[in-house]
C-alpha cells in the first residue's frame, strides 16, 4: 500500500530536514534532567522501525515495518529471529506499525495495511487474527497500535485514519465498544498514533495533530490530558510515542524536537531525559518508546534505523 510506505518515508525525511531547527529551550541548561545511562543500540537490518515492546522473558520485539517483519532480540540486544513477510495471509504483514506483548508473552501486532490485528506466541508462531470494521461511509480501518490490558482482559486498538479507539476482548473475539471521533475536544482525536497502558488500567493515547496525550479509564472517560502545541517544556510539536513506568511517570517522545519529556501522573512536567552528566539527550525522529520493570527505556529512532536502550537512573 503506497500510502503506508509514504508514511514511513515522509515522516523520516521531513524530520531529518527539520531536526536542526531546534527551539532555544532545547539548548538551555536550566531544564530539569532525568538522568540515564546508555546501554546498547540495536541497528542491524532495520529500515524505518516504528515501535518496540519487551516480553516477560526480556525479549525485545521491534516493528520493522518496511520489511514487513517483527524482529526479536535478547536482553542484551543480540538478534534471535524474525517473523513475517509481505502478504495478507495469517502470519504475513503489510506495513505493520505498532505492537504490544501480553503478560503471558503473546505478541499483538497492528497490521495496518491489512486492516487487522494479529496475535503470535513469544517465538512468532501465528495464533489468530481479527479484522477491524470500517465506519459507515468512511475510510478503511487503519490500525496504528495496540495495547493489551491483562487486568481487565481487554485489547485496545488505535484506528488512526478514523480517529477512534476500538475496545476488544483480549482474544479479539468480541468488539466491546468504540470511542472517539475527529475533533479537538477532549475525547476526540486528530490522528491518534501510539498508545500505552499504566498499572491502573489507564490508556494513554498520543493524539498527534492535537499535540497532546490523552489518558482514559477503561470505559473511555477522559481522566486527563498532557501537553499542547508549542516548543516550551510540557508542550509538543509532534508527539509520537508514550510509555509509563511503575512509578507512574509518563515518558513522551517528540519526533520533531527530538527529545523525551517526562511527566508525573497525570500532567505535571518533571523533566527531560538526559545522560549521566546531566546533559539533555537528543534523538532523531524518536517514535515508539517502551519502559520495562527494571527501568530500561527503549527508544525507536525511525530515521536512524535503530533502537537505543537506556537505564533510567532515578
PDB file of N, CA, C and O in Angstrom, residues 174-241:
ATOM      1  N   UNK A 174     -14.521 -10.452  20.459  1.00  0.00           N
ATOM      2  CA  UNK A 174     -15.718  -9.608  20.570  1.00  0.00           C
ATOM      3  C   UNK A 174     -15.320  -8.143  20.677  1.00  0.00           C
ATOM      4  O   UNK A 174     -14.431  -7.780  21.445  1.00  0.00           O
ATOM      5  N   UNK A 175     -15.998  -7.309  19.881  1.00  0.00           N
ATOM      6  CA  UNK A 175     -15.825  -5.865  19.960  1.00  0.00           C
ATOM      7  C   UNK A 175     -16.726  -5.342  21.070  1.00  0.00           C
ATOM      8  O   UNK A 175     -17.952  -5.484  21.004  1.00  0.00           O
ATOM      9  N   UNK A 176     -16.137  -4.755  22.099  1.00  0.00           N
ATOM     10  CA  UNK A 176     -16.883  -4.305  23.262  1.00  0.00           C
ATOM     11  C   UNK A 176     -17.465  -2.921  23.058  1.00  0.00           C
ATOM     12  O   UNK A 176     -18.651  -2.676  23.297  1.00  0.00           O
ATOM     13  N   UNK A 177     -16.631  -2.005  22.575  1.00  0.00           N
ATOM     14  CA  UNK A 177     -17.107  -0.637  22.371  1.00  0.00           C
ATOM     15  C   UNK A 177     -16.128   0.116  21.485  1.00  0.00           C
ATOM     16  O   UNK A 177     -15.007  -0.331  21.245  1.00  0.00           O
ATOM     17  N   UNK A 178     -16.591   1.260  21.027  1.00  0.00           N
ATOM     18  CA  UNK A 178     -15.770   2.167  20.230  1.00  0.00           C
ATOM     19  C   UNK A 178     -15.922   3.556  20.816  1.00  0.00           C
ATOM     20  O   UNK A 178     -17.024   3.968  21.171  1.00  0.00           O
ATOM     21  N   UNK A 179     -14.798   4.262  20.955  1.00  0.00           N
ATOM     22  CA  UNK A 179     -14.934   5.647  21.367  1.00  0.00           C
ATOM     23  C   UNK A 179     -13.999   6.535  20.544  1.00  0.00           C
ATOM     24  O   UNK A 179     -13.020   6.078  19.977  1.00  0.00           O
ATOM     25  N   UNK A 180     -14.382   7.822  20.490  1.00  0.00           N
ATOM     26  CA  UNK A 180     -13.585   8.794  19.765  1.00  0.00           C
ATOM     27  C   UNK A 180     -14.170   9.146  18.409  1.00  0.00           C
ATOM     28  O   UNK A 180     -14.947   8.394  17.825  1.00  0.00           O
ATOM     29  N   UNK A 181     -13.792  10.327  17.934  1.00  0.00           N
ATOM     30  CA  UNK A 181     -14.165  10.832  16.621  1.00  0.00           C
ATOM     31  C   UNK A 181     -13.218  11.971  16.297  1.00  0.00           C
ATOM     32  O   UNK A 181     -12.419  12.401  17.135  1.00  0.00           O
ATOM     33  N   UNK A 182     -13.289  12.456  15.058  1.00  0.00           N
ATOM     34  CA  UNK A 182     -12.411  13.535  14.656  1.00  0.00           C
ATOM     35  C   UNK A 182     -12.804  14.843  15.336  1.00  0.00           C
ATOM     36  O   UNK A 182     -13.975  15.212  15.368  1.00  0.00           O
ATOM     37  N   UNK A 183     -11.825  15.529  15.914  1.00  0.00           N
ATOM     38  CA  UNK A 183     -12.101  16.800  16.566  1.00  0.00           C
ATOM     39  C   UNK A 183     -11.002  17.197  17.521  1.00  0.00           C
ATOM     40  O   UNK A 183     -10.017  16.464  17.710  1.00  0.00           O
ATOM     41  N   UNK A 184     -11.179  18.358  18.145  1.00  0.00           N
ATOM     42  CA  UNK A 184     -10.167  18.906  19.036  1.00  0.00           C
ATOM     43  C   UNK A 184     -10.580  18.881  20.500  1.00  0.00           C
ATOM     44  O   UNK A 184      -9.768  19.191  21.379  1.00  0.00           O
ATOM     45  N   UNK A 185     -11.834  18.521  20.801  1.00  0.00           N
ATOM     46  CA  UNK A 185     -12.292  18.468  22.178  1.00  0.00           C
ATOM     47  C   UNK A 185     -11.699  17.258  22.885  1.00  0.00           C
ATOM     48  O   UNK A 185     -11.206  16.318  22.245  1.00  0.00           O
ATOM     49  N   UNK A 186     -11.762  17.258  24.220  1.00  0.00           N
ATOM     50  CA  UNK A 186     -11.318  16.087  24.963  1.00  0.00           C
ATOM     51  C   UNK A 186     -12.162  14.881  24.575  1.00  0.00           C
ATOM     52  O   UNK A 186     -13.385  14.975  24.457  1.00  0.00           O
ATOM     53  N   UNK A 187     -11.513  13.760  24.381  1.00  0.00           N
ATOM     54  CA  UNK A 187     -12.205  12.560  23.931  1.00  0.00           C
ATOM     55  C   UNK A 187     -12.275  12.436  22.424  1.00  0.00           C
ATOM     56  O   UNK A 187     -12.642  11.381  21.912  1.00  0.00           O
ATOM     57  N   UNK A 188     -11.899  13.489  21.715  1.00  0.00           N
ATOM     58  CA  UNK A 188     -11.796  13.450  20.260  1.00  0.00           C
ATOM     59  C   UNK A 188     -10.318  13.380  19.876  1.00  0.00           C
ATOM     60  O   UNK A 188      -9.431  13.638  20.696  1.00  0.00           O
ATOM     61  N   UNK A 189     -10.058  13.026  18.610  1.00  0.00           N
ATOM     62  CA  UNK A 189      -8.684  12.849  18.159  1.00  0.00           C
ATOM     63  C   UNK A 189      -8.464  13.471  16.789  1.00  0.00           C
ATOM     64  O   UNK A 189      -9.400  13.630  16.007  1.00  0.00           O
ATOM     65  N   UNK A 190      -7.204  13.775  16.539  1.00  0.00           N
ATOM     66  CA  UNK A 190      -6.736  14.084  15.195  1.00  0.00           C
ATOM     67  C   UNK A 190      -5.517  13.194  14.931  1.00  0.00           C
ATOM     68  O   UNK A 190      -4.409  13.510  15.309  1.00  0.00           O
ATOM     69  N   UNK A 191      -5.797  12.045  14.337  1.00  0.00           N
ATOM     70  CA  UNK A 191      -4.788  11.038  14.007  1.00  0.00           C
ATOM     71  C   UNK A 191      -4.058  10.496  15.243  1.00  0.00           C
ATOM     72  O   UNK A 191      -2.851  10.704  15.430  1.00  0.00           O
ATOM     73  N   UNK A 192      -4.776   9.783  16.090  1.00  0.00           N
ATOM     74  CA  UNK A 192      -4.109   9.091  17.204  1.00  0.00           C
ATOM     75  C   UNK A 192      -3.126   8.076  16.634  1.00  0.00           C
ATOM     76  O   UNK A 192      -3.373   7.477  15.578  1.00  0.00           O
ATOM     77  N   UNK A 193      -2.026   7.850  17.348  1.00  0.00           N
ATOM     78  CA  UNK A 193      -0.966   7.013  16.762  1.00  0.00           C
ATOM     79  C   UNK A 193      -0.562   5.858  17.666  1.00  0.00           C
ATOM     80  O   UNK A 193      -1.002   4.730  17.471  1.00  0.00           O
ATOM     81  N   UNK A 194       0.275   6.112  18.679  1.00  0.00           N
ATOM     82  CA  UNK A 194       0.727   5.046  19.567  1.00  0.00           C
ATOM     83  C   UNK A 194       0.081   5.182  20.943  1.00  0.00           C
ATOM     84  O   UNK A 194      -0.336   6.273  21.338  1.00  0.00           O
ATOM     85  N   UNK A 195       0.010   4.064  21.682  1.00  0.00           N
ATOM     86  CA  UNK A 195      -0.677   4.031  22.974  1.00  0.00           C
ATOM     87  C   UNK A 195       0.134   3.230  23.973  1.00  0.00           C
ATOM     88  O   UNK A 195       1.047   2.483  23.622  1.00  0.00           O
ATOM     89  N   UNK A 196      -0.240   3.390  25.263  1.00  0.00           N
ATOM     90  CA  UNK A 196       0.399   2.608  26.328  1.00  0.00           C
ATOM     91  C   UNK A 196      -0.575   2.495  27.496  1.00  0.00           C
ATOM     92  O   UNK A 196      -1.419   3.365  27.705  1.00  0.00           O
ATOM     93  N   UNK A 197      -0.415   1.427  28.285  1.00  0.00           N
ATOM     94  CA  UNK A 197      -1.211   1.224  29.493  1.00  0.00           C
ATOM     95  C   UNK A 197      -0.362   1.534  30.720  1.00  0.00           C
ATOM     96  O   UNK A 197       0.852   1.321  30.724  1.00  0.00           O
ATOM     97  N   UNK A 198      -1.004   2.010  31.802  1.00  0.00           N
ATOM     98  CA  UNK A 198      -0.307   2.084  33.083  1.00  0.00           C
ATOM     99  C   UNK A 198      -0.837   0.990  34.008  1.00  0.00           C
ATOM    100  O   UNK A 198      -1.726   0.220  33.644  1.00  0.00           O
ATOM    101  N   UNK A 199      -0.304   0.913  35.221  1.00  0.00           N
ATOM    102  CA  UNK A 199      -0.666  -0.167  36.139  1.00  0.00           C
ATOM    103  C   UNK A 199      -2.056   0.008  36.741  1.00  0.00           C
ATOM    104  O   UNK A 199      -2.549  -0.888  37.443  1.00  0.00           O
ATOM    105  N   UNK A 200      -2.684   1.151  36.474  1.00  0.00           N
ATOM    106  CA  UNK A 200      -4.032   1.423  36.974  1.00  0.00           C
ATOM    107  C   UNK A 200      -5.094   1.193  35.900  1.00  0.00           C
ATOM    108  O   UNK A 200      -6.236   1.610  36.062  1.00  0.00           O
ATOM    109  N   UNK A 201      -4.720   0.552  34.799  1.00  0.00           N
ATOM    110  CA  UNK A 201      -5.612   0.258  33.672  1.00  0.00           C
ATOM    111  C   UNK A 201      -6.058   1.515  32.932  1.00  0.00           C
ATOM    112  O   UNK A 201      -7.110   1.538  32.310  1.00  0.00           O
ATOM    113  N   UNK A 202      -5.249   2.574  32.997  1.00  0.00           N
ATOM    114  CA  UNK A 202      -5.497   3.761  32.189  1.00  0.00           C
ATOM    115  C   UNK A 202      -4.792   3.607  30.846  1.00  0.00           C
ATOM    116  O   UNK A 202      -3.653   3.119  30.788  1.00  0.00           O
ATOM    117  N   UNK A 203      -5.464   4.051  29.811  1.00  0.00           N
ATOM    118  CA  UNK A 203      -4.904   4.018  28.462  1.00  0.00           C
ATOM    119  C   UNK A 203      -4.447   5.420  28.076  1.00  0.00           C
ATOM    120  O   UNK A 203      -5.221   6.374  28.139  1.00  0.00           O
ATOM    121  N   UNK A 204      -3.189   5.538  27.654  1.00  0.00           N
ATOM    122  CA  UNK A 204      -2.627   6.807  27.210  1.00  0.00           C
ATOM    123  C   UNK A 204      -2.532   6.787  25.687  1.00  0.00           C
ATOM    124  O   UNK A 204      -1.917   5.878  25.108  1.00  0.00           O
ATOM    125  N   UNK A 205      -3.118   7.788  25.042  1.00  0.00           N
ATOM    126  CA  UNK A 205      -3.202   7.835  23.586  1.00  0.00           C
ATOM    127  C   UNK A 205      -2.470   9.071  23.076  1.00  0.00           C
ATOM    128  O   UNK A 205      -2.787  10.198  23.480  1.00  0.00           O
ATOM    129  N   UNK A 206      -1.490   8.876  22.188  1.00  0.00           N
ATOM    130  CA  UNK A 206      -0.813  10.006  21.561  1.00  0.00           C
ATOM    131  C   UNK A 206      -1.720  10.562  20.469  1.00  0.00           C
ATOM    132  O   UNK A 206      -2.002   9.899  19.472  1.00  0.00           O
ATOM    133  N   UNK A 207      -2.196  11.783  20.685  1.00  0.00           N
ATOM    134  CA  UNK A 207      -3.144  12.465  19.798  1.00  0.00           C
ATOM    135  C   UNK A 207      -2.328  13.457  18.960  1.00  0.00           C
ATOM    136  O   UNK A 207      -2.186  14.622  19.317  1.00  0.00           O
ATOM    137  N   UNK A 208      -1.797  12.978  17.830  1.00  0.00           N
ATOM    138  CA  UNK A 208      -0.671  13.636  17.172  1.00  0.00           C
ATOM    139  C   UNK A 208      -0.961  15.079  16.758  1.00  0.00           C
ATOM    140  O   UNK A 208      -0.270  16.010  17.167  1.00  0.00           O
ATOM    141  N   UNK A 209      -1.973  15.289  15.926  1.00  0.00           N
ATOM    142  CA  UNK A 209      -2.194  16.635  15.404  1.00  0.00           C
ATOM    143  C   UNK A 209      -2.848  17.567  16.420  1.00  0.00           C
ATOM    144  O   UNK A 209      -2.827  18.784  16.232  1.00  0.00           O
ATOM    145  N   UNK A 210      -3.402  17.025  17.483  1.00  0.00           N
ATOM    146  CA  UNK A 210      -3.840  17.862  18.606  1.00  0.00           C
ATOM    147  C   UNK A 210      -2.703  18.117  19.586  1.00  0.00           C
ATOM    148  O   UNK A 210      -2.902  18.747  20.624  1.00  0.00           O
ATOM    149  N   UNK A 211      -1.528  17.592  19.276  1.00  0.00           N
ATOM    150  CA  UNK A 211      -0.285  17.766  20.039  1.00  0.00           C
ATOM    151  C   UNK A 211      -0.491  17.582  21.543  1.00  0.00           C
ATOM    152  O   UNK A 211      -0.163  18.446  22.357  1.00  0.00           O
ATOM    153  N   UNK A 212      -0.993  16.411  21.895  1.00  0.00           N
ATOM    154  CA  UNK A 212      -1.239  16.093  23.303  1.00  0.00           C
ATOM    155  C   UNK A 212      -1.292  14.585  23.470  1.00  0.00           C
ATOM    156  O   UNK A 212      -1.353  13.821  22.494  1.00  0.00           O
ATOM    157  N   UNK A 213      -1.288  14.159  24.703  1.00  0.00           N
ATOM    158  CA  UNK A 213      -1.557  12.767  25.064  1.00  0.00           C
ATOM    159  C   UNK A 213      -2.769  12.774  25.978  1.00  0.00           C
ATOM    160  O   UNK A 213      -2.809  13.515  26.966  1.00  0.00           O
ATOM    161  N   UNK A 214      -3.768  11.950  25.643  1.00  0.00           N
ATOM    162  CA  UNK A 214      -4.959  11.856  26.477  1.00  0.00           C
ATOM    163  C   UNK A 214      -4.942  10.536  27.251  1.00  0.00           C
ATOM    164  O   UNK A 214      -4.540   9.500  26.727  1.00  0.00           O
ATOM    165  N   UNK A 215      -5.386  10.606  28.511  1.00  0.00           N
ATOM    166  CA  UNK A 215      -5.468   9.419  29.364  1.00  0.00           C
ATOM    167  C   UNK A 215      -6.929   9.080  29.605  1.00  0.00           C
ATOM    168  O   UNK A 215      -7.727   9.953  29.965  1.00  0.00           O
ATOM    169  N   UNK A 216      -7.288   7.797  29.429  1.00  0.00           N
ATOM    170  CA  UNK A 216      -8.664   7.336  29.554  1.00  0.00           C
ATOM    171  C   UNK A 216      -8.754   6.223  30.594  1.00  0.00           C
ATOM    172  O   UNK A 216      -7.810   5.437  30.759  1.00  0.00           O
ATOM    173  N   UNK A 217      -9.905   6.128  31.246  1.00  0.00           N
ATOM    174  CA  UNK A 217     -10.166   4.958  32.075  1.00  0.00           C
ATOM    175  C   UNK A 217     -10.703   3.845  31.179  1.00  0.00           C
ATOM    176  O   UNK A 217     -10.930   4.059  29.975  1.00  0.00           O
ATOM    177  N   UNK A 218     -10.898   2.621  31.701  1.00  0.00           N
ATOM    178  CA  UNK A 218     -11.318   1.513  30.840  1.00  0.00           C
ATOM    179  C   UNK A 218     -12.658   1.718  30.131  1.00  0.00           C
ATOM    180  O   UNK A 218     -12.935   1.051  29.131  1.00  0.00           O
ATOM    181  N   UNK A 219     -13.468   2.648  30.629  1.00  0.00           N
ATOM    182  CA  UNK A 219     -14.767   2.894  29.998  1.00  0.00           C
ATOM    183  C   UNK A 219     -14.718   4.011  28.964  1.00  0.00           C
ATOM    184  O   UNK A 219     -15.734   4.369  28.379  1.00  0.00           O
ATOM    185  N   UNK A 220     -13.546   4.599  28.763  1.00  0.00           N
ATOM    186  CA  UNK A 220     -13.401   5.623  27.746  1.00  0.00           C
ATOM    187  C   UNK A 220     -13.593   7.038  28.242  1.00  0.00           C
ATOM    188  O   UNK A 220     -13.677   7.971  27.434  1.00  0.00           O
ATOM    189  N   UNK A 221     -13.635   7.229  29.550  1.00  0.00           N
ATOM    190  CA  UNK A 221     -13.767   8.581  30.086  1.00  0.00           C
ATOM    191  C   UNK A 221     -12.391   9.222  30.192  1.00  0.00           C
ATOM    192  O   UNK A 221     -11.439   8.614  30.673  1.00  0.00           O
ATOM    193  N   UNK A 222     -12.276  10.461  29.726  1.00  0.00           N
ATOM    194  CA  UNK A 222     -11.004  11.170  29.785  1.00  0.00           C
ATOM    195  C   UNK A 222     -10.666  11.482  31.233  1.00  0.00           C
ATOM    196  O   UNK A 222     -11.440  12.138  31.937  1.00  0.00           O
ATOM    197  N   UNK A 223      -9.506  11.022  31.674  1.00  0.00           N
ATOM    198  CA  UNK A 223      -9.040  11.292  33.029  1.00  0.00           C
ATOM    199  C   UNK A 223      -8.171  12.546  33.080  1.00  0.00           C
ATOM    200  O   UNK A 223      -8.183  13.281  34.078  1.00  0.00           O
ATOM    201  N   UNK A 224      -7.414  12.775  32.027  1.00  0.00           N
ATOM    202  CA  UNK A 224      -6.516  13.931  31.970  1.00  0.00           C
ATOM    203  C   UNK A 224      -5.951  14.029  30.576  1.00  0.00           C
ATOM    204  O   UNK A 224      -6.102  13.113  29.749  1.00  0.00           O
ATOM    205  N   UNK A 225      -5.301  15.143  30.304  1.00  0.00           N
ATOM    206  CA  UNK A 225      -4.534  15.273  29.070  1.00  0.00           C
ATOM    207  C   UNK A 225      -3.217  15.955  29.402  1.00  0.00           C
ATOM    208  O   UNK A 225      -3.095  16.683  30.379  1.00  0.00           O
ATOM    209  N   UNK A 226      -2.222  15.681  28.570  1.00  0.00           N
ATOM    210  CA  UNK A 226      -0.886  16.231  28.774  1.00  0.00           C
ATOM    211  C   UNK A 226      -0.489  16.988  27.524  1.00  0.00           C
ATOM    212  O   UNK A 226      -0.539  16.441  26.417  1.00  0.00           O
ATOM    213  N   UNK A 227      -0.064  18.236  27.685  1.00  0.00           N
ATOM    214  CA  UNK A 227       0.532  18.975  26.602  1.00  0.00           C
ATOM    215  C   UNK A 227      -0.422  19.798  25.766  1.00  0.00           C
ATOM    216  O   UNK A 227      -1.644  19.674  25.851  1.00  0.00           O
ATOM    217  N   UNK A 228       0.195  20.632  24.941  1.00  0.00           N
ATOM    218  CA  UNK A 228      -0.479  21.411  23.913  1.00  0.00           C
ATOM    219  C   UNK A 228       0.586  21.802  22.911  1.00  0.00           C
ATOM    220  O   UNK A 228       1.780  21.532  23.109  1.00  0.00           O
ATOM    221  N   UNK A 229       0.182  22.451  21.812  1.00  0.00           N
ATOM    222  CA  UNK A 229       1.158  22.793  20.796  1.00  0.00           C
ATOM    223  C   UNK A 229       2.124  23.841  21.326  1.00  0.00           C
ATOM    224  O   UNK A 229       1.722  24.824  21.961  1.00  0.00           O
ATOM    225  N   UNK A 230       3.410  23.639  21.054  1.00  0.00           N
ATOM    226  CA  UNK A 230       4.418  24.610  21.458  1.00  0.00           C
ATOM    227  C   UNK A 230       5.783  23.975  21.541  1.00  0.00           C
ATOM    228  O   UNK A 230       5.953  22.774  21.291  1.00  0.00           O
ATOM    229  N   UNK A 231       6.769  24.781  21.903  1.00  0.00           N
ATOM    230  CA  UNK A 231       8.143  24.296  21.965  1.00  0.00           C
ATOM    231  C   UNK A 231       8.763  24.536  23.336  1.00  0.00           C
ATOM    232  O   UNK A 231       9.980  24.455  23.505  1.00  0.00           O
ATOM    233  N   UNK A 232       7.927  24.820  24.319  1.00  0.00           N
ATOM    234  CA  UNK A 232       8.415  25.012  25.676  1.00  0.00           C
ATOM    235  C   UNK A 232       8.244  23.712  26.445  1.00  0.00           C
ATOM    236  O   UNK A 232       7.638  22.753  25.963  1.00  0.00           O
ATOM    237  N   UNK A 233       8.760  23.669  27.665  1.00  0.00           N
ATOM    238  CA  UNK A 233       8.615  22.475  28.498  1.00  0.00           C
ATOM    239  C   UNK A 233       7.139  22.155  28.698  1.00  0.00           C
ATOM    240  O   UNK A 233       6.296  23.043  28.880  1.00  0.00           O
ATOM    241  N   UNK A 234       6.815  20.866  28.636  1.00  0.00           N
ATOM    242  CA  UNK A 234       5.424  20.447  28.786  1.00  0.00           C
ATOM    243  C   UNK A 234       4.576  20.616  27.547  1.00  0.00           C
ATOM    244  O   UNK A 234       3.384  20.314  27.568  1.00  0.00           O
ATOM    245  N   UNK A 235       5.183  21.088  26.443  1.00  0.00           N
ATOM    246  CA  UNK A 235       4.473  21.261  25.182  1.00  0.00           C
ATOM    247  C   UNK A 235       5.082  20.342  24.127  1.00  0.00           C
ATOM    248  O   UNK A 235       6.184  19.829  24.300  1.00  0.00           O
ATOM    249  N   UNK A 236       4.334  20.141  23.025  1.00  0.00           N
ATOM    250  CA  UNK A 236       4.788  19.230  21.971  1.00  0.00           C
ATOM    251  C   UNK A 236       4.643  19.874  20.601  1.00  0.00           C
ATOM    252  O   UNK A 236       3.772  20.697  20.379  1.00  0.00           O
ATOM    253  N   UNK A 237       5.528  19.425  19.703  1.00  0.00           N
ATOM    254  CA  UNK A 237       5.425  19.809  18.303  1.00  0.00           C
ATOM    255  C   UNK A 237       4.885  18.642  17.488  1.00  0.00           C
ATOM    256  O   UNK A 237       3.966  18.805  16.702  1.00  0.00           O
ATOM    257  N   UNK A 238       5.446  17.451  17.674  1.00  0.00           N
ATOM    258  CA  UNK A 238       4.926  16.239  17.052  1.00  0.00           C
ATOM    259  C   UNK A 238       5.113  15.058  18.007  1.00  0.00           C
ATOM    260  O   UNK A 238       6.037  14.266  17.862  1.00  0.00           O
ATOM    261  N   UNK A 239       4.228  14.916  19.004  1.00  0.00           N
ATOM    262  CA  UNK A 239       4.345  13.750  19.887  1.00  0.00           C
ATOM    263  C   UNK A 239       4.085  12.480  19.096  1.00  0.00           C
ATOM    264  O   UNK A 239       3.243  12.458  18.198  1.00  0.00           O
ATOM    265  N   UNK A 240       4.818  11.416  19.425  1.00  0.00           N
ATOM    266  CA  UNK A 240       4.637  10.161  18.694  1.00  0.00           C
ATOM    267  C   UNK A 240       4.522   8.943  19.609  1.00  0.00           C
ATOM    268  O   UNK A 240       3.718   8.055  19.362  1.00  0.00           O
ATOM    269  N   UNK A 241       5.361   8.847  20.649  1.00  0.00           N
ATOM    270  CA  UNK A 241       5.345   7.659  21.486  1.00  0.00           C
ATOM    271  C   UNK A 241       5.088   7.980  22.943  1.00  0.00           C
ATOM    272  O   UNK A 241       5.357   9.099  23.401  1.00  0.00           O
TER     273      UNK A 241
END
